[in-house]
Amino acid sequence: MRSAVVRYAAIILAALPFAGTQAQVTAIRAGRLLDPERGVVTPNQIILVENGRFTQIGAAGSLAIPAGAEVIDLSSLTVMPGLVDAHNHLALTYKDEPESNVYYYTYVADPTPLRAIQAVSNGMQMLSSGFTIIRDMGNNGNYADAALRVAIEQGWVPGPTIINSGIIIGGMGGQFWPTPEMAKDHNIVYPEYLDADTPAEIVKAVRQNALFGATVIKICVDCKPWGYSVDEIKLFISEAAKVGFKVEGHVQTRDGARRAIDAGIWSIAHDNGLDEEMHRGMAAKGIFRAGTETPISLTGHTNPDRYARTVAKLKNAYELKVPLTFSTDADYYVPGKTRGEVAIEFIETWKAAGIPPADIIRAMTVTGYKVSETLDKRGLIKTGLAADLIAVEGNPLERIDALRSVKFVMRNGMVFKRDGVMTPEKFFHGGPVNGWRIR
Ligand SMILES: [Zn+2]
């Protein structure tokens, strides 16, 4: 055991960062640097990183690499900002075996601690495929999503930035149709859904999620025929605003979509209730669309008719300039694929909708940072922002499938993946190195 004097000395030294020492500078040589806002690549750029942030970005000829810098050579790759999946469920993994892909069974069979561990693994798999931000929108047991976010932020494990909803709030029953004995005697709907059927219950449910570690609110607008009224959705929005949260609505009907749009919700998940009229309303109000467009290549998770509608709706939303996010709802196991490989497969639907690569990339980056509200903190490769970036082979502006070959990932200035191999050792710690107060 160390003496108190030694311990206090260590605390004092820790409070004086970099006294007499120079922070390590990392210099990245980018063969091409992709700017998703302008939809262009610039050759031969140097990116300097210090203390986990971008400090300088410039052309190789004009920006000198400081002496002593660690140089990372990505001169054969395209460097670009990290990707965003605006709708996933990292602590849910339903499967063919044993539950025939019915998540009602998954949540009975998989306890929250196991799901939290799955979430850590799924988070690393997503990060390896270039997703540096995930909006995790419920169905996570008893706050496994909050445990994941806190574990990553405190510095225990590597993973993407997590924007998490806690428990999905819905009218009685949530998305389930339980028997009276299971619902009333065994409370089976909880913790997958939080019942809120009155204004007082709505307020309390939002506060419960805020208390237990959510950072956004997710509601079931119309999971039951009665659903939430415009005024009830507005109550969610105003109560969430007190803690600085936005509200996403799970919407599956046109009436539900209309009420969510009238109420001025932040984002709408799923395309079932969306058509041209709804898209016009969303575009006028700047409501984000998280359409969760399952590709036909993920056999068993959509069908040809459903897929044709999905593609047509996405095309319509694109033409009407709805703020489009890239969102997957990829909460299942596809044998042979990582969670990240399943998520990136969704570019197939965007290709089928005829959306140009530059606009697919905007949805996956800039609009993703906007819906996640990280734009002033992380996302773009800009001086002062957190140093998150990825690098791929080829030029994704010419061939969007280049995003399938993520060779390099940096998170908060630390290398997570290099030469196509995860190298996460620096991210693991025996304690909360970023502070236990992060909740
Ligand atoms: Zn979902």
XYZ file of C-alpha atoms and ligand atoms in Angstrom:
440
model
C 0.000 0.000 0.000
C 1.302 3.451 -0.843
C 1.661 6.002 1.909
C -0.706 8.961 2.069
C 2.189 11.314 1.202
C 3.006 9.404 -1.967
C -0.681 9.272 -2.876
C -1.145 13.037 -2.405
C 2.000 13.742 -4.397
C 0.589 11.655 -7.217
C -2.674 13.593 -7.082
C -0.819 16.931 -7.246
C 1.282 15.775 -10.204
C -1.820 14.491 -11.967
C -3.403 17.914 -11.542
C -0.481 19.542 -13.386
C -0.692 17.944 -16.817
C 2.312 18.165 -19.091
C 4.354 20.265 -16.624
C 7.835 20.187 -18.140
C 6.851 17.603 -20.761
C 5.523 17.874 -24.270
C 2.280 16.027 -25.093
C 2.710 13.349 -27.734
C 1.796 14.577 -31.212
C 0.476 12.127 -33.772
C 0.804 13.011 -37.460
C -1.352 11.224 -40.020
C -0.346 11.194 -43.671
C -3.611 10.967 -45.632
C -3.333 9.899 -49.281
C -6.768 11.479 -49.800
C -8.864 13.386 -47.261
C -12.610 13.227 -47.805
C -14.735 16.238 -46.848
C -18.356 15.035 -46.671
C -19.792 18.558 -46.437
C -18.384 19.527 -49.834
C -18.349 15.986 -51.256
C -14.712 16.167 -52.394
C -11.380 14.500 -51.688
C -8.119 16.437 -51.373
C -4.848 14.551 -51.976
C -1.805 14.411 -49.696
C -2.955 15.972 -46.449
C -1.352 16.005 -43.009
C -3.546 15.749 -39.902
C -2.015 16.533 -36.504
C -3.549 15.122 -33.315
C -2.680 16.054 -29.748
C -4.447 15.220 -26.471
C -7.158 13.384 -28.370
C -8.071 16.318 -30.622
C -7.324 17.533 -34.112
C -4.884 20.440 -33.847
C -3.879 21.173 -37.467
C -4.877 19.969 -40.919
C -3.089 21.024 -44.091
C -1.383 20.069 -47.336
C 1.734 17.909 -47.060
C 3.838 20.615 -48.709
C 2.841 23.401 -46.337
C 2.176 21.752 -42.947
C 5.369 20.405 -41.372
C 5.341 17.331 -39.150
C 6.740 18.359 -35.744
C 9.937 16.666 -34.566
C 9.215 13.691 -32.324
C 5.703 13.167 -33.666
C 4.440 9.618 -34.115
C 3.779 9.310 -37.849
C 0.917 7.120 -39.114
C 1.198 6.493 -42.829
C -2.222 6.266 -44.516
C -0.895 7.592 -47.821
C -2.441 4.713 -49.781
C -5.900 5.222 -48.238
C -8.801 7.680 -48.160
C -9.148 9.226 -44.719
C -12.638 10.384 -43.739
C -14.817 11.142 -40.709
C -16.366 8.238 -38.804
C -19.797 6.842 -39.684
C -23.037 7.112 -37.698
C -25.718 4.454 -37.306
C -28.655 6.552 -36.113
C -30.743 3.577 -34.952
C -29.362 0.366 -33.519
C -29.797 -1.802 -30.410
C -26.371 -3.009 -29.331
C -27.642 -4.898 -26.266
C -30.111 -6.951 -28.267
C -29.091 -9.859 -30.492
C -31.919 -12.038 -31.666
C -31.162 -15.135 -33.635
C -32.531 -17.909 -35.801
C -31.625 -20.416 -33.082
C -33.355 -20.813 -30.700
C -35.859 -17.961 -31.027
C -36.648 -17.855 -34.792
C -35.672 -14.170 -34.728
C -38.501 -13.276 -32.348
C -37.078 -10.851 -29.800
C -39.935 -11.470 -27.340
C -38.082 -14.700 -26.647
C -34.613 -13.111 -26.659
C -35.478 -10.819 -23.808
C -36.893 -13.668 -21.739
C -33.812 -15.816 -22.407
C -30.952 -13.272 -22.252
C -30.473 -11.475 -18.902
C -29.352 -7.839 -18.793
C -25.734 -8.611 -17.708
C -25.253 -10.910 -20.725
C -26.829 -8.301 -22.974
C -24.479 -5.621 -21.604
C -21.509 -7.826 -22.511
C -22.991 -8.423 -25.976
C -23.284 -4.633 -26.278
C -19.568 -4.161 -25.585
C -18.714 -6.729 -28.251
C -21.243 -5.326 -30.744
C -19.904 -1.820 -30.083
C -16.356 -2.914 -30.926
C -17.619 -4.708 -34.056
C -19.402 -1.530 -35.166
C -16.297 0.576 -34.466
C -14.172 -1.836 -36.496
C -16.520 -1.217 -39.465
C -16.034 2.540 -39.095
C -19.064 3.502 -36.972
C -17.767 5.985 -34.413
C -21.231 7.131 -33.222
C -24.263 4.939 -32.507
C -27.716 6.053 -31.442
C -28.878 3.118 -29.334
C -32.648 3.305 -29.241
C -33.941 0.989 -26.509
C -34.750 -2.714 -26.137
C -31.667 -3.122 -23.992
C -32.976 -4.884 -20.888
C -32.536 -2.998 -17.665
C -30.363 -0.121 -18.956
C -27.592 -2.222 -20.545
C -27.314 0.666 -23.046
C -26.496 3.105 -20.246
C -23.906 0.672 -18.829
C -22.300 0.470 -22.276
C -22.152 4.253 -22.701
C -20.737 4.815 -19.218
C -18.164 2.000 -19.555
C -16.892 3.527 -22.816
C -16.902 7.097 -21.493
C -15.205 6.178 -18.205
C -12.494 4.414 -20.204
C -12.956 0.718 -19.356
C -13.465 -0.526 -22.907
C -13.249 0.766 -26.490
C -16.410 1.559 -28.405
C -18.250 4.209 -30.384
C -19.785 7.336 -28.883
C -23.180 6.132 -27.625
C -26.344 8.240 -27.642
C -28.762 6.010 -25.720
C -32.458 6.099 -24.975
C -32.794 3.920 -21.901
C -36.126 2.107 -21.833
C -38.601 2.756 -24.658
C -41.658 4.555 -23.291
C -45.036 3.452 -24.601
C -48.651 3.053 -23.691
C -49.523 -0.040 -21.682
C -47.944 -3.118 -23.303
C -45.249 -1.368 -25.339
C -44.742 -3.363 -28.546
C -45.879 -6.574 -26.824
C -49.334 -8.126 -26.631
C -48.961 -9.988 -23.331
C -51.531 -12.058 -21.502
C -53.155 -10.356 -18.500
C -51.455 -12.727 -16.086
C -47.994 -12.141 -17.563
C -48.499 -8.365 -17.766
C -50.226 -7.784 -14.433
C -48.868 -10.571 -12.213
C -45.349 -10.773 -13.665
C -44.745 -7.300 -15.106
C -43.387 -8.937 -18.266
C -43.411 -5.787 -20.396
C -40.737 -4.218 -18.165
C -37.820 -3.598 -18.701
C -38.229 -3.734 -22.486
C -40.896 -1.001 -22.251
C -41.914 1.573 -19.691
C -45.685 2.022 -19.491
C -46.862 5.648 -19.514
C -50.553 6.235 -20.174
C -51.254 9.530 -18.418
C -49.500 12.928 -18.348
C -48.129 12.192 -14.873
C -46.777 8.841 -16.025
C -45.210 10.459 -19.107
C -43.344 12.976 -16.952
C -42.210 10.278 -14.525
C -41.035 7.930 -17.296
C -38.876 10.635 -18.895
C -37.379 11.429 -15.489
C -36.695 7.743 -14.756
C -34.760 7.373 -18.011
C -32.805 10.571 -17.349
C -31.968 9.371 -13.815
C -30.746 5.960 -14.991
C -28.441 7.151 -17.761
C -30.359 7.815 -20.975
C -29.257 10.738 -23.164
C -32.207 10.785 -25.578
C -35.874 9.726 -25.233
C -37.522 7.067 -27.397
C -41.289 6.663 -27.482
C -43.719 4.285 -29.147
C -46.007 6.758 -30.933
C -48.503 4.215 -32.271
C -47.562 0.710 -31.110
C -51.149 0.372 -29.906
C -54.265 1.625 -31.733
C -54.773 4.397 -29.169
C -51.175 5.625 -29.333
C -50.049 9.073 -28.184
C -51.898 12.274 -29.094
C -50.177 15.399 -30.399
C -50.450 16.961 -26.926
C -48.976 13.873 -25.252
C -46.034 13.865 -27.695
C -45.549 17.576 -26.973
C -45.451 16.763 -23.250
C -42.671 14.233 -23.894
C -40.765 16.844 -25.889
C -41.073 19.568 -23.228
C -40.218 17.258 -20.327
C -37.209 15.843 -22.224
C -36.065 19.384 -23.039
C -35.694 20.111 -19.310
C -32.675 17.786 -19.283
C -31.560 18.743 -22.791
C -32.817 15.571 -24.493
C -34.532 15.154 -27.850
C -37.355 12.681 -28.585
C -37.388 9.971 -31.243
C -40.681 8.356 -32.159
C -41.124 4.768 -33.256
C -43.843 5.222 -35.886
C -45.626 2.495 -37.856
C -48.813 4.170 -39.190
C -49.658 7.276 -41.228
C -51.792 8.634 -38.378
C -48.934 8.141 -35.968
C -46.531 9.858 -38.364
C -48.900 12.802 -38.767
C -49.233 13.254 -35.008
C -45.444 13.020 -34.492
C -44.830 15.589 -37.233
C -47.556 17.922 -35.910
C -45.991 17.736 -32.445
C -42.570 18.647 -33.909
C -40.707 15.496 -32.849
C -36.895 15.384 -33.361
C -36.678 12.149 -35.361
C -38.937 9.424 -36.729
C -37.819 5.791 -36.747
C -38.945 3.351 -39.468
C -40.571 4.127 -42.808
C -43.852 2.206 -42.421
C -46.003 5.299 -41.803
C -44.067 7.594 -44.137
C -45.259 8.657 -47.596
C -44.968 11.734 -49.771
C -47.276 13.836 -47.595
C -45.374 12.911 -44.431
C -42.038 13.504 -46.153
C -43.154 17.026 -47.121
C -44.076 17.693 -43.492
C -40.760 16.342 -42.247
C -38.777 18.377 -44.773
C -40.668 21.561 -43.822
C -39.964 21.045 -40.103
C -36.464 19.554 -40.447
C -37.492 16.295 -38.765
C -34.801 13.616 -39.098
C -35.727 10.390 -40.851
C -34.280 7.140 -39.458
C -35.954 4.866 -41.977
C -34.102 1.644 -41.017
C -34.021 0.421 -44.648
C -33.308 -3.313 -44.495
C -31.527 -4.555 -47.645
C -32.865 -7.553 -49.546
C -29.413 -9.137 -49.240
C -30.056 -9.788 -45.522
C -32.160 -12.828 -46.278
C -35.114 -13.343 -43.986
C -35.142 -9.801 -42.603
C -37.262 -8.298 -45.399
C -39.083 -9.601 -48.513
C -39.228 -8.425 -52.145
C -42.508 -6.466 -51.786
C -41.487 -4.826 -48.553
C -38.050 -4.037 -49.975
C -39.528 -2.412 -53.103
C -41.641 -0.138 -50.876
C -38.611 0.659 -48.695
C -36.530 1.675 -51.715
C -39.366 3.792 -53.202
C -39.972 5.577 -49.880
C -36.251 6.310 -49.428
C -36.034 7.671 -52.979
C -39.083 9.872 -52.350
C -37.658 11.197 -49.073
C -34.343 11.957 -50.803
C -36.047 13.828 -53.641
C -38.100 15.868 -51.143
C -34.951 16.764 -49.168
C -35.969 15.187 -45.865
C -32.972 15.163 -43.475
C -31.859 11.554 -44.045
C -29.867 9.609 -41.487
C -28.273 6.221 -42.073
C -30.059 3.856 -39.707
C -30.205 0.103 -39.556
C -32.130 -1.358 -36.617
C -29.618 -4.222 -37.169
C -30.251 -5.990 -33.891
C -29.884 -9.598 -35.034
C -27.210 -12.183 -35.673
C -26.331 -12.965 -39.279
C -23.986 -15.977 -39.245
C -20.633 -15.150 -40.814
C -20.991 -11.409 -40.338
C -20.011 -9.061 -37.508
C -22.589 -6.521 -36.303
C -20.617 -3.874 -38.213
C -20.689 -5.910 -41.433
C -24.462 -6.301 -41.077
C -24.845 -2.543 -40.592
C -22.691 -1.563 -43.597
C -24.746 -3.943 -45.761
C -27.559 -1.342 -45.567
C -25.754 0.798 -48.195
C -27.312 -1.653 -50.691
C -30.763 -0.107 -50.138
C -29.365 3.396 -50.623
C -27.679 2.324 -53.861
C -30.960 0.772 -55.041
C -32.723 4.101 -54.361
C -30.303 5.768 -56.795
C -28.801 8.085 -54.183
C -25.330 9.334 -55.216
C -22.384 8.258 -53.040
C -21.704 11.828 -51.833
C -25.245 12.042 -50.414
C -25.110 8.559 -48.870
C -21.897 9.647 -47.151
C -23.548 12.889 -45.956
C -26.342 10.837 -44.373
C -23.749 8.581 -42.722
C -21.676 11.481 -41.402
C -22.870 15.116 -41.290
C -26.581 14.384 -40.816
C -25.649 11.645 -38.356
C -23.687 14.159 -36.251
C -26.647 16.547 -36.409
C -29.233 14.009 -35.225
C -26.744 12.916 -32.527
C -26.050 16.563 -31.593
C -22.287 16.045 -31.616
C -21.449 18.504 -34.415
C -19.580 20.933 -32.108
C -17.736 18.126 -30.281
C -16.934 15.320 -32.704
C -17.592 13.999 -36.168
C -15.916 16.134 -38.816
C -12.133 16.261 -39.182
C -11.746 19.840 -37.995
C -9.344 21.613 -35.649
C -10.528 21.454 -32.058
C -12.861 18.492 -32.449
C -12.290 15.033 -30.912
C -9.923 13.020 -33.114
C -12.188 10.335 -34.560
C -11.480 9.208 -38.128
C -11.414 6.172 -40.366
C -9.557 5.202 -43.533
C -10.699 3.012 -46.409
C -9.226 1.595 -49.601
C -10.294 3.394 -52.778
C -12.495 6.475 -53.045
C -16.022 6.068 -51.611
C -17.219 9.126 -53.570
C -16.662 7.060 -56.722
C -17.631 3.670 -55.303
C -19.626 3.626 -52.068
C -18.694 -0.031 -51.488
C -15.241 1.247 -50.518
C -16.841 1.735 -47.076
C -16.809 -2.040 -46.711
C -13.001 -2.003 -46.447
C -12.287 0.045 -43.329
C -8.564 -0.464 -42.718
C -7.940 2.093 -39.992
C -9.959 3.559 -37.119
C -8.919 6.293 -34.677
C -11.037 7.122 -31.614
C -10.243 10.112 -29.399
C -6.768 10.231 -30.944
C -6.015 6.559 -30.172
C -5.575 3.867 -32.813
C -8.325 1.234 -32.570
C -7.656 -0.499 -35.891
C -4.563 -0.515 -38.093
C -3.820 -2.386 -41.335
C -7.310 -3.920 -41.145
C -6.735 -5.468 -37.704
C -8.258 -4.318 -34.399
C -5.498 -3.155 -32.026
C -7.518 -1.997 -29.016
C -4.960 -2.589 -26.275
C -4.581 1.094 -25.327
C -8.322 1.320 -24.656
C -8.412 -1.278 -21.859
C -7.898 -0.169 -18.268
C -8.243 -1.647 -14.813
C -10.255 1.352 -13.655
C -12.259 4.377 -14.759
C -9.341 6.397 -16.163
C -11.627 9.154 -17.418
C -13.299 9.505 -14.033
C -15.945 7.649 -12.051
C -18.153 10.737 -12.017
C -19.128 10.143 -15.657
C -22.646 8.710 -15.403
Zn -35.345 -0.296 -33.447
